[in-house]
C-alpha positions as a printed NumPy array, in Angstrom:
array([[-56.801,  95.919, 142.713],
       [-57.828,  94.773, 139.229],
       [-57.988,  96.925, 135.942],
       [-60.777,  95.366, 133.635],
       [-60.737,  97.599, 129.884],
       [-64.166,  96.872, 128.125],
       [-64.69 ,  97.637, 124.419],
       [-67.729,  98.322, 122.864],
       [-68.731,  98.325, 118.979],
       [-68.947, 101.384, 117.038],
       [-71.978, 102.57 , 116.921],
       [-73.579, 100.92 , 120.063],
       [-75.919, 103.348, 122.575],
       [-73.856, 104.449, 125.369],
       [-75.919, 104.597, 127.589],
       [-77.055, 101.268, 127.025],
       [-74.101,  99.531, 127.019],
       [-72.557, 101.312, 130.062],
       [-75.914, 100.013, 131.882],
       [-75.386,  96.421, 130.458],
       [-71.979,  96.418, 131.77 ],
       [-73.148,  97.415, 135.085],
       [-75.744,  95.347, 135.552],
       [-73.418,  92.107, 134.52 ],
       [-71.239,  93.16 , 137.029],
       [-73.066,  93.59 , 139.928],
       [-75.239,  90.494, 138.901],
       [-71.841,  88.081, 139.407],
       [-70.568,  89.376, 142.716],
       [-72.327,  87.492, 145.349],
       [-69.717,  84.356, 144.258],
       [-67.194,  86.941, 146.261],
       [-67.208,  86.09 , 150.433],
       [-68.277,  89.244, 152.073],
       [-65.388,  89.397, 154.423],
       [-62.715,  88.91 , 151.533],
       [-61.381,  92.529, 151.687],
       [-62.569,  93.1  , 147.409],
       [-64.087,  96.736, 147.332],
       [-67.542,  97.214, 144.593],
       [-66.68 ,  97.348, 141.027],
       [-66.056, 101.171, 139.917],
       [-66.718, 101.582, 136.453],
       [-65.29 , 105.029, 135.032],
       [-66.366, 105.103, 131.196],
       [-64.431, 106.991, 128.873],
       [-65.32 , 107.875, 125.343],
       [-63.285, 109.305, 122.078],
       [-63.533, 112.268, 124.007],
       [-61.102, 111.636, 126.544],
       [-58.143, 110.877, 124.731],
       [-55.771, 113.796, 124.449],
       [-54.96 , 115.296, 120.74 ],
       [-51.984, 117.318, 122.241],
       [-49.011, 116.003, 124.313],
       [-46.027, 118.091, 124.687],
       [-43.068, 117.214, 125.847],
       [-40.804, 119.954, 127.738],
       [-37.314, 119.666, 127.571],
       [-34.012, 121.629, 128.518],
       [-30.502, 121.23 , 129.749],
       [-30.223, 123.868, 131.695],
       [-31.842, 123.24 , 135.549],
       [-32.804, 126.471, 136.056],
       [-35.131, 127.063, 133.276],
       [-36.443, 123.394, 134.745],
       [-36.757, 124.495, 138.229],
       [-39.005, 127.401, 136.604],
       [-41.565, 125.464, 134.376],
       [-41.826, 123.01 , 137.191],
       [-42.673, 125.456, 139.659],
       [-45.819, 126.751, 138.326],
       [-45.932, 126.026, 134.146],
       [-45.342, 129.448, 133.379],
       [-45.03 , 129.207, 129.832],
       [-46.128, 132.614, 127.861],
       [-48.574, 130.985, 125.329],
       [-51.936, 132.452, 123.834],
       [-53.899, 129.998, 121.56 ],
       [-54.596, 131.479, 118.751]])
């Protein structure tokens, strides 16, 4: 398996530029032997979007109070 990260410019159609990248993929893989094992290309974009603006990191010396969290997350929060 092979990870291939793309960049586009700021600005740029998405759309556009996810179907460019598609089409110059599947446009070079007949060089690859059909009986080689390699699966088709999957291409999973992700935009500004996707990228997380929390991250939270739970911590606690006491295994018990570990054991709990892990069981289910039961942490009482309410956004406010």
């Amino acid at each position: 398996m092979a990870v291939l990260t793309v960049q586009f410019f700021v600005g740029e159609p998405r759309t556009d530029a996810i179907v460019r990248l598609y089409n110059k993929l599947y446009s070079n893989a007949d060089w690859l032997p059909p009986n080689l094992g390699v699966g088709q290309p999957i291409v999973k974009p992700k935009g500004i979007d996707d990228v997380p603006i929390v991250s939270l990191t739970l911590w606690t010396e006491d295994p018990s109070a570990a054991r709990m969290i892990w069981r289910g997350w039961r942490i009482p929060w309410k956004p406010s």
